[in-house]
Coordinates of C-alpha atoms in Angstrom, one line a residue:
M1 CA -62.2 -67.2 235.5
D2 CA -61.1 -70.5 234.0
D3 CA -61.1 -70.3 230.1
S4 CA -59.8 -73.9 229.8
V5 CA -61.6 -76.2 227.4
S6 CA -61.6 -80.0 227.3
V7 CA -60.6 -81.8 224.1
G8 CA -61.6 -85.5 223.7
V9 CA -59.6 -87.6 221.4
L10 CA -61.7 -90.5 220.1
S11 CA -59.4 -93.5 219.7
L12 CA -60.0 -97.2 220.7
H13 CA -56.5 -98.3 220.0
N14 CA -53.2 -97.7 221.7
S15 CA -52.0 -94.8 219.4
K16 CA -48.9 -92.8 219.6
E17 CA -50.7 -90.0 217.7
T18 CA -53.5 -89.9 220.2
K19 CA -51.0 -89.6 223.1
A20 CA -49.2 -86.8 221.2
I21 CA -52.4 -84.8 220.6
L22 CA -53.4 -85.2 224.3
N23 CA -50.0 -84.1 225.5
A24 CA -50.1 -81.1 223.2
V25 CA -53.5 -80.1 224.5
E26 CA -52.2 -80.2 228.1
A27 CA -49.0 -78.3 227.2
L28 CA -51.2 -75.6 225.7
G29 CA -53.0 -75.1 229.0
H30 CA -56.2 -77.1 228.4
T31 CA -57.6 -80.5 229.3
G32 CA -57.1 -83.6 227.2
V33 CA -59.3 -86.6 227.6
W34 CA -58.8 -90.0 225.9
L35 CA -62.2 -91.3 224.8
R36 CA -61.9 -95.0 224.7
E37 CA -63.6 -98.2 225.8
E38 CA -62.8 -97.8 229.5
N39 CA -64.5 -94.5 230.0
L40 CA -66.9 -93.6 227.1
C41 CA -70.6 -93.6 227.8
V42 CA -73.7 -91.9 226.3
D43 CA -76.9 -91.8 228.2
I44 CA -80.3 -90.8 226.8
E45 CA -82.9 -90.0 229.4
D46 CA -86.2 -88.0 228.9
G47 CA -85.1 -86.9 225.5
T48 CA -81.7 -85.5 226.7
A49 CA -78.3 -87.0 225.8
T50 CA -75.5 -86.9 228.3
L51 CA -71.9 -87.6 227.2
D52 CA -69.4 -88.9 229.7
P53 CA -66.6 -87.8 229.8
N54 CA -68.2 -84.4 229.2
V55 CA -65.7 -82.9 226.7
D56 CA -66.2 -79.7 224.7
V57 CA -64.9 -80.9 221.4
I58 CA -63.8 -84.2 219.9
A59 CA -60.9 -85.1 217.6
N60 CA -61.7 -88.2 215.6
R61 CA -58.8 -90.7 215.5
L62 CA -60.7 -94.0 214.8
L63 CA -58.8 -96.4 212.6
L64 CA -61.6 -97.5 210.3
S65 CA -59.4 -99.2 207.7
K66 CA -58.0 -101.7 210.1
T67 CA -61.2 -103.0 211.6
E68 CA -63.4 -105.8 210.2
H69 CA -66.6 -103.8 210.6
P70 CA -65.8 -100.1 209.9
A71 CA -69.5 -99.2 209.9
E72 CA -69.7 -99.9 213.6
L73 CA -67.0 -97.3 214.3
L74 CA -68.5 -94.9 211.8
G75 CA -71.8 -95.2 213.7
L76 CA -70.1 -94.5 217.0
A77 CA -68.4 -91.4 215.6
L78 CA -71.6 -90.2 214.0
S79 CA -73.4 -90.6 217.3
L80 CA -70.8 -88.5 219.1
S81 CA -70.7 -85.9 216.3
R82 CA -74.4 -85.1 217.0
L83 CA -73.5 -84.2 220.6
R84 CA -70.2 -82.2 220.2
P85 CA -68.2 -80.4 217.5
M86 CA -66.0 -83.0 215.9
L87 CA -62.8 -82.7 213.8
N88 CA -62.7 -85.1 210.9
R89 CA -66.4 -85.7 210.8
P90 CA -67.6 -89.2 210.0
R91 CA -69.1 -88.5 206.6
N92 CA -65.8 -87.0 205.4
V93 CA -63.8 -89.8 207.0
L94 CA -65.9 -92.3 205.1
T95 CA -65.1 -90.6 201.9
A96 CA -61.4 -90.6 202.7
F97 CA -60.8 -94.1 204.0
H98 CA -62.7 -95.6 201.0
K99 CA -60.1 -95.0 198.2
F100 CA -62.5 -95.2 195.3
A101 CA -65.0 -92.9 197.1
T102 CA -62.1 -90.4 197.4
A103 CA -61.5 -90.6 193.7
T104 CA -65.2 -90.0 192.8
A105 CA -65.3 -87.0 195.2
L106 CA -62.4 -85.4 193.3
V107 CA -63.5 -85.9 189.7
D108 CA -64.1 -82.6 187.8
T109 CA -61.7 -80.7 190.1
E110 CA -58.2 -79.4 189.7
V111 CA -56.9 -82.5 191.4
S112 CA -55.3 -84.9 188.9
L113 CA -56.2 -88.6 189.5
P114 CA -54.8 -91.8 188.0
D115 CA -57.3 -93.5 185.8
A116 CA -59.2 -96.2 187.7
T117 CA -62.0 -98.8 187.3
L118 CA -64.3 -100.4 189.8
A119 CA -66.6 -103.2 188.5
L120 CA -68.6 -105.7 190.6
D121 CA -68.5 -108.4 187.9
A122 CA -65.2 -110.3 187.4
D123 CA -65.6 -110.6 183.6
R124 CA -66.2 -106.9 183.3
L125 CA -63.2 -106.0 185.6
N126 CA -60.9 -108.2 183.6
R127 CA -62.0 -106.8 180.3
E128 CA -61.3 -103.3 181.5
K129 CA -57.8 -104.3 182.7
G130 CA -56.4 -104.2 179.2
K131 CA -56.8 -100.4 178.8
F132 CA -54.2 -99.8 181.5
G133 CA -51.3 -101.3 179.6
D134 CA -48.7 -103.9 180.6
E135 CA -48.9 -103.2 184.3
V136 CA -51.7 -102.0 186.5
V137 CA -52.2 -101.4 190.3
Y138 CA -54.8 -103.6 191.9
K139 CA -55.9 -102.6 195.4
T140 CA -58.7 -103.0 197.9
A141 CA -61.0 -100.0 198.3
I142 CA -60.3 -100.1 202.1
G143 CA -56.8 -100.7 203.2
T144 CA -53.9 -99.3 205.2
H145 CA -50.1 -99.4 205.4
G146 CA -49.9 -100.6 201.8
G147 CA -52.0 -103.7 202.6
G148 CA -54.1 -105.2 199.8
T149 CA -52.1 -103.5 197.0
W150 CA -50.5 -105.3 194.1
K151 CA -48.8 -104.4 190.8
I152 CA -49.9 -107.0 188.3
G153 CA -49.4 -107.8 184.7
A154 CA -52.0 -107.5 181.9
G155 CA -52.4 -111.3 181.7
E156 CA -53.2 -111.9 185.3
Q157 CA -56.8 -112.5 186.3
V158 CA -58.4 -110.5 189.2
N159 CA -61.6 -110.6 191.2
P160 CA -63.8 -107.7 192.1
R161 CA -63.4 -108.6 195.8
I162 CA -60.4 -109.6 197.9
G163 CA -61.8 -111.4 200.9
E164 CA -64.7 -109.4 202.1
R165 CA -63.6 -106.1 200.5
Y166 CA -64.1 -104.7 197.1
A167 CA -61.1 -104.0 194.9
F168 CA -60.4 -101.9 191.9
L169 CA -57.9 -101.2 189.2
Q170 CA -55.8 -98.1 189.1
Q171 CA -53.3 -96.7 186.5
L172 CA -49.7 -97.2 187.5
I173 CA -48.0 -93.8 187.4
E174 CA -44.5 -94.3 186.1
R175 CA -41.6 -92.7 188.0
D176 CA -38.4 -91.5 186.4
S177 CA -36.3 -92.9 189.2
D178 CA -35.3 -96.6 189.5
R179 CA -36.3 -96.5 193.2
H180 CA -40.1 -95.9 193.5
Q181 CA -41.0 -92.8 195.5
D182 CA -43.9 -90.5 196.3
I183 CA -44.6 -87.7 198.8
R184 CA -46.9 -87.3 201.7
V185 CA -48.1 -83.8 202.5
Y186 CA -49.6 -83.4 206.0
V187 CA -52.4 -80.8 206.1
V188 CA -54.0 -79.3 209.2
D189 CA -56.7 -76.7 209.1
G190 CA -56.0 -75.8 205.5
E191 CA -52.3 -75.4 205.9
I192 CA -49.3 -77.6 205.1
V193 CA -47.4 -78.5 208.3
G194 CA -44.8 -80.8 206.8
T195 CA -43.9 -82.9 203.7
M196 CA -41.8 -86.0 203.4
R197 CA -40.6 -88.0 200.4
R198 CA -41.1 -91.7 200.8
F199 CA -38.9 -94.4 199.1
A200 CA -39.8 -98.0 198.5
P201 CA -37.7 -100.6 200.3
E202 CA -35.6 -103.0 198.2
N203 CA -37.6 -105.5 196.2
D204 CA -40.9 -103.6 196.6
W205 CA -42.6 -100.7 194.8
R206 CA -44.8 -99.5 197.7
T207 CA -43.4 -96.6 199.7
N208 CA -45.3 -97.1 203.0
V209 CA -43.1 -96.6 206.1
A210 CA -44.9 -99.6 207.7
L211 CA -43.5 -101.8 204.9
G212 CA -39.9 -100.7 205.5
G213 CA -39.9 -97.6 203.2
S214 CA -37.4 -94.8 204.0
V215 CA -38.2 -91.1 204.3
E216 CA -36.6 -87.7 203.9
G217 CA -37.9 -84.2 204.4
V218 CA -39.0 -82.0 201.5
D219 CA -38.3 -78.3 201.9
D220 CA -39.0 -77.2 198.3
L221 CA -42.5 -78.7 197.7
P222 CA -43.6 -77.7 194.1
E223 CA -46.5 -75.3 194.0
A224 CA -48.6 -77.6 191.9
A225 CA -48.2 -80.4 194.4
A226 CA -48.9 -78.1 197.4
G227 CA -52.1 -76.7 195.7
M228 CA -53.3 -80.2 194.9
A229 CA -52.8 -81.5 198.5
L230 CA -54.7 -78.5 199.9
E231 CA -57.5 -78.7 197.5
A232 CA -57.9 -82.5 198.1
A233 CA -58.1 -82.0 201.9
D234 CA -60.6 -79.2 201.4
I235 CA -62.9 -81.0 199.0
V236 CA -62.9 -84.3 201.0
G237 CA -63.6 -82.1 204.0
L238 CA -60.9 -83.2 206.5
D239 CA -59.5 -81.0 209.2
Y240 CA -56.3 -83.0 209.2
A241 CA -55.0 -85.5 206.7
G242 CA -52.0 -87.0 205.1
I243 CA -52.2 -86.5 201.3
D244 CA -50.2 -88.9 199.1
L245 CA -49.0 -87.7 195.7
V246 CA -46.9 -89.1 193.0
E247 CA -45.1 -87.4 190.1
G248 CA -45.6 -88.8 186.7
E249 CA -44.4 -87.7 183.3
D250 CA -47.4 -85.4 182.9
G251 CA -47.3 -83.9 186.4
W252 CA -48.5 -84.7 189.9
H253 CA -51.3 -87.2 190.7
L254 CA -53.2 -87.8 193.9
L255 CA -53.0 -91.4 195.2
E256 CA -54.8 -91.3 198.6
V257 CA -56.2 -89.1 201.3
N258 CA -55.5 -90.5 204.8
P259 CA -57.7 -89.3 207.7
T260 CA -55.5 -91.0 210.4
A261 CA -52.1 -90.7 208.9
G262 CA -49.3 -91.4 211.4
F263 CA -46.8 -88.8 212.7
K264 CA -43.7 -90.9 213.3
G265 CA -42.4 -91.0 209.8
L266 CA -43.1 -87.3 209.2
F267 CA -41.4 -86.3 212.4
K268 CA -38.4 -88.4 211.6
A269 CA -38.1 -86.8 208.1
T270 CA -39.0 -83.2 209.0
G271 CA -38.6 -82.7 212.7
V272 CA -42.2 -81.4 212.7
S273 CA -45.1 -82.9 214.6
P274 CA -48.7 -82.2 213.5
A275 CA -50.0 -82.9 217.0
P276 CA -49.8 -79.3 218.4
R277 CA -51.6 -77.9 215.3
I278 CA -54.4 -80.4 215.7
A279 CA -54.6 -79.6 219.4
K280 CA -54.8 -75.8 218.5
L281 CA -57.6 -76.4 216.0
A282 CA -59.6 -78.5 218.5
I283 CA -59.1 -75.9 221.3
E284 CA -60.1 -73.0 219.1
T285 CA -63.1 -74.9 217.7
A286 CA -64.3 -75.2 221.3
G287 CA -63.9 -71.5 221.9
G288 CA -60.5 -71.7 223.7
E289 CA -57.4 -69.7 223.1
V290 CA -53.8 -70.8 222.6
D291 CA -50.4 -69.1 222.3
D292 CA -49.2 -69.5 218.7
E293 CA -45.6 -69.2 219.8
R294 CA -46.1 -72.1 222.1
V295 CA -47.7 -74.1 219.3
A296 CA -44.7 -73.6 217.1
E297 CA -42.4 -74.6 220.0
L298 CA -44.3 -77.8 220.7
A299 CA -44.2 -78.7 216.9
T300 CA -40.5 -79.3 217.2
E301 CA -41.0 -82.3 219.4
L302 CA -43.1 -85.4 219.4
D303 CA -44.3 -86.2 222.9
D304 CA -46.0 -89.6 222.5
S305 CA -45.5 -90.7 226.1
M306 CA -48.5 -91.8 228.1
P307 CA -50.5 -88.7 229.1
E308 CA -50.3 -88.2 232.9
A309 CA -54.0 -88.2 233.4
V310 CA -54.3 -91.6 231.7
A311 CA -51.2 -93.1 233.2
T312 CA -52.6 -92.6 236.8
E313 CA -55.9 -94.4 236.1
P314 CA -56.3 -98.0 237.4
E315 CA -57.7 -99.3 234.1
R316 CA -55.6 -101.2 231.6
Q317 CA -53.1 -99.0 229.7
A318 CA -53.0 -100.7 226.3
E319 CA -55.5 -102.3 224.0
E320 CA -56.2 -105.9 224.7
T321 CA -54.3 -108.4 222.6
T322 CA -56.4 -111.0 220.8
T323 CA -55.6 -114.6 221.6
I324 CA -55.5 -117.2 218.7
G325 CA -54.8 -120.9 218.8
Y326 CA -52.1 -123.3 217.8
T327 CA -54.3 -123.8 214.8
E328 CA -56.7 -121.1 213.6
D329 CA -59.4 -120.7 210.9
V330 CA -58.2 -117.9 208.6
L331 CA -59.1 -116.3 205.3
V332 CA -56.2 -116.0 202.8
S333 CA -56.5 -113.9 199.7
G334 CA -54.6 -113.2 196.5
T335 CA -55.4 -111.2 193.4
S336 CA -57.9 -113.7 192.0
G337 CA -59.5 -115.5 195.0
T338 CA -60.0 -116.1 198.7
E339 CA -60.0 -119.4 200.6
R340 CA -60.8 -120.3 204.2
V341 CA -58.2 -122.6 205.6
V342 CA -56.9 -123.9 208.9
A343 CA -53.4 -122.4 209.5
K344 CA -50.8 -123.4 212.0
S345 CA -49.1 -120.9 214.3
D346 CA -45.4 -121.1 214.4
T347 CA -43.7 -118.5 216.6
G348 CA -40.3 -119.9 215.6
A349 CA -40.8 -118.9 211.9
A350 CA -40.0 -115.3 211.1
R351 CA -42.1 -115.3 207.9
T352 CA -45.5 -116.7 207.0
S353 CA -45.4 -119.5 204.3
I354 CA -48.0 -120.8 201.9
D355 CA -48.4 -123.9 199.9
T356 CA -47.8 -123.5 196.2
R357 CA -51.1 -125.0 195.2
L358 CA -53.1 -122.8 197.6
A359 CA -51.1 -119.8 196.3
A360 CA -52.1 -120.7 192.7
E361 CA -55.7 -121.0 193.7
I362 CA -55.9 -117.5 195.2
G363 CA -53.6 -115.8 192.7
A364 CA -50.8 -115.0 195.2
G365 CA -48.0 -113.0 193.8
P366 CA -46.4 -111.9 191.6
I367 CA -43.1 -113.3 192.9
K368 CA -41.3 -110.2 194.4
S369 CA -38.1 -111.6 195.7
M370 CA -36.3 -114.7 197.0
T371 CA -35.6 -115.4 200.6
K372 CA -33.3 -117.9 202.4
V373 CA -35.1 -120.3 204.7
R374 CA -33.4 -122.7 207.1
S375 CA -34.4 -126.3 206.5
G376 CA -33.4 -129.3 208.6
S377 CA -29.6 -129.8 208.5
V378 CA -29.0 -127.3 205.7
K379 CA -27.5 -124.5 207.8
S380 CA -27.2 -122.1 205.0
G381 CA -30.8 -122.5 204.1
K382 CA -32.5 -122.7 200.7
A383 CA -34.0 -120.0 198.6
R384 CA -37.7 -119.7 198.2
P385 CA -39.9 -117.3 196.3
V386 CA -41.8 -114.6 198.2
V387 CA -45.3 -113.5 197.3
D388 CA -47.8 -111.0 198.7
I389 CA -50.9 -112.4 200.4
V390 CA -53.6 -111.0 202.6
V391 CA -54.4 -113.1 205.7
G392 CA -57.5 -112.4 207.8
V393 CA -57.0 -113.5 211.4
G394 CA -59.3 -112.8 214.4
G395 CA -61.2 -110.0 212.6
D396 CA -58.1 -108.2 211.4
R397 CA -56.3 -108.3 208.0
H398 CA -52.5 -108.5 207.4
T399 CA -50.7 -108.1 204.1
V400 CA -47.4 -110.1 204.3
A401 CA -44.7 -111.3 202.0
A402 CA -45.0 -115.0 202.4
S403 CA -42.5 -117.6 201.3
L404 CA -43.8 -120.1 198.7
E405 CA -43.2 -123.8 199.3
D406 CA -44.6 -127.2 198.6
R407 CA -46.6 -128.1 201.7
G408 CA -48.5 -130.9 200.1
H409 CA -47.1 -133.5 202.4
M410 CA -48.0 -131.4 205.5
D411 CA -51.3 -131.1 207.4
Y412 CA -51.5 -127.3 207.0
Q413 CA -51.3 -125.3 203.8
L414 CA -50.6 -122.1 205.6
L415 CA -48.1 -121.4 208.3
L416 CA -48.4 -118.2 210.3
G417 CA -45.0 -116.7 211.1
R418 CA -44.0 -113.9 213.5
D419 CA -44.8 -111.3 210.8
I420 CA -48.4 -112.0 211.7
L421 CA -48.2 -113.6 215.2
Q422 CA -46.5 -110.5 216.7
H423 CA -50.0 -108.9 216.8
Y424 CA -51.5 -111.8 218.8
R425 CA -51.1 -113.9 221.9
V426 CA -50.8 -117.6 220.9
D427 CA -52.5 -120.2 223.2
V428 CA -51.0 -123.6 222.1
R429 CA -53.8 -125.4 223.9
R430 CA -56.4 -124.0 221.6
R431 CA -57.0 -125.7 218.3
S432 CA -59.7 -125.0 215.6
D433 CA -59.2 -128.5 214.3
V434 CA -59.7 -130.5 217.5
D435 CA -60.9 -133.5 215.5
Q436 CA -57.6 -133.8 213.7
S437 CA -55.3 -136.3 215.3
S438 CA -52.2 -135.8 213.0
E439 CA -49.7 -133.1 213.3
E440 CA -46.7 -131.9 211.2

C-alpha cells in the first residue's frame, strides 16, 4: 500500500525556497508538485470543483508584497484553500504582509510593539509626527526587502500614501551599537528552527540581506525574544514565518512578521534550512508520515536546485521577464509625494539617478551617502549625494539609492540604472514618448 501524499507548493515566481521545499518533500519519500501558471487549473462542473494538479495539501508561498495587485493573489489562494488544506492560509497571510494590520493584531498581547500611527489625512499624519521625537521611521504598510522604509527627521513632511500604497509612522527603536542590528527568528509549526542577527550595511540603517546587510547565527536567543517570536507567529496564525525583533533600552520589540521570509540568509548564518520542517508539516497535515531523523539530516543542507519532476517538463523553467522600453512611463515616490514621469533606460549606468528638482518635489531622501560617478573626461569621477526613492516600473516597485544630480538641461528627469534594469529586458526600439524628437 502506498502511503505517499502529494504536497503542492503554490508559487508563481522562480523561488529558491519553493525548490527547496519541493526537494525536501521528495527526499522524505513523498511527491512534491509546483503549483504555478503552467499547470494550475480549477474546474467547477455540476457543483463539483476539480483541482489539477490533484494535490493533497498546499503550502502557500505567494509573494503578495511584491505584486501590484495583491488582492488578485489573495483571491487565488483563498479559492484553493477552500479545496485543500493550506499552510499559511490567506487570511493570516493578509494580516502578516500588511505591516499595520500585524501591529493591530498584536495589541493587548505580551508582544511589545513600537508605537505607530496610521492616518489617512496628511495634516493629521504630520501633526502626529512630533510625538515620536527627533527621528521616526516612515514606511509603507506593504513592502519587502526594506523597500519603502525611511528614517526621517521631525521637520520633514510626509504623505499618508507612497505611490499607490498607504504609509505610516513608527517609533524608531534605539540600539546601543553604532552599527544597527536586529534579529530574525524563523518559526515553523510553533517551534524555532533558526535565528540570525542581521547587521545594516555601511551608510544605511536597514538590516535587510537584500540591501547588503550581513548576518551571523544566534545560539543564545534570549528567552524573552524567543517567547515573543513564538507568540507573534501563533497570534497572527502562520504555520511558518520569519519574525523580526529589535532590542531597545526597555527590552525586545517586534518589527515585522514575514509569511514568505527567505532561507538563504538564515542558512548562511546558521547552517539550518527551514525547508524540511515545512515539508514535514505539510506531509503530516495531509495524513502522511515522515522520518524525524531524516528531517534533521535534511535541515543541514539547502537543496534549492530545480526539482527533477519540474526540470524534465517541456514548459519554461523560470518566470517570464518583463520587457520595458528605451523610455518608460514610471511612478517615482519619496516621503512627501509621487510623480509620474518618463524615464530613460541606461544599461551602462550602475545606479539610477534623479533630477534635483524632481527629488525635491517628491521628498526624496534624506541624503544617506555620497557616491563617485564618472562624468565625461573626468576619469576619477565626481561625488554626488545618494537618496532613497521608490520607482514603480511595469507593475513592480523598487526601492533604490539613487544619485542626485541637476538634469534640468536633459530630456529626462529620471535615469534608470542597472540597479532596476537587472529585473527587466530592455527593448531599445520601444519608447513611451514616441512624439518626442529630441534625445540626450
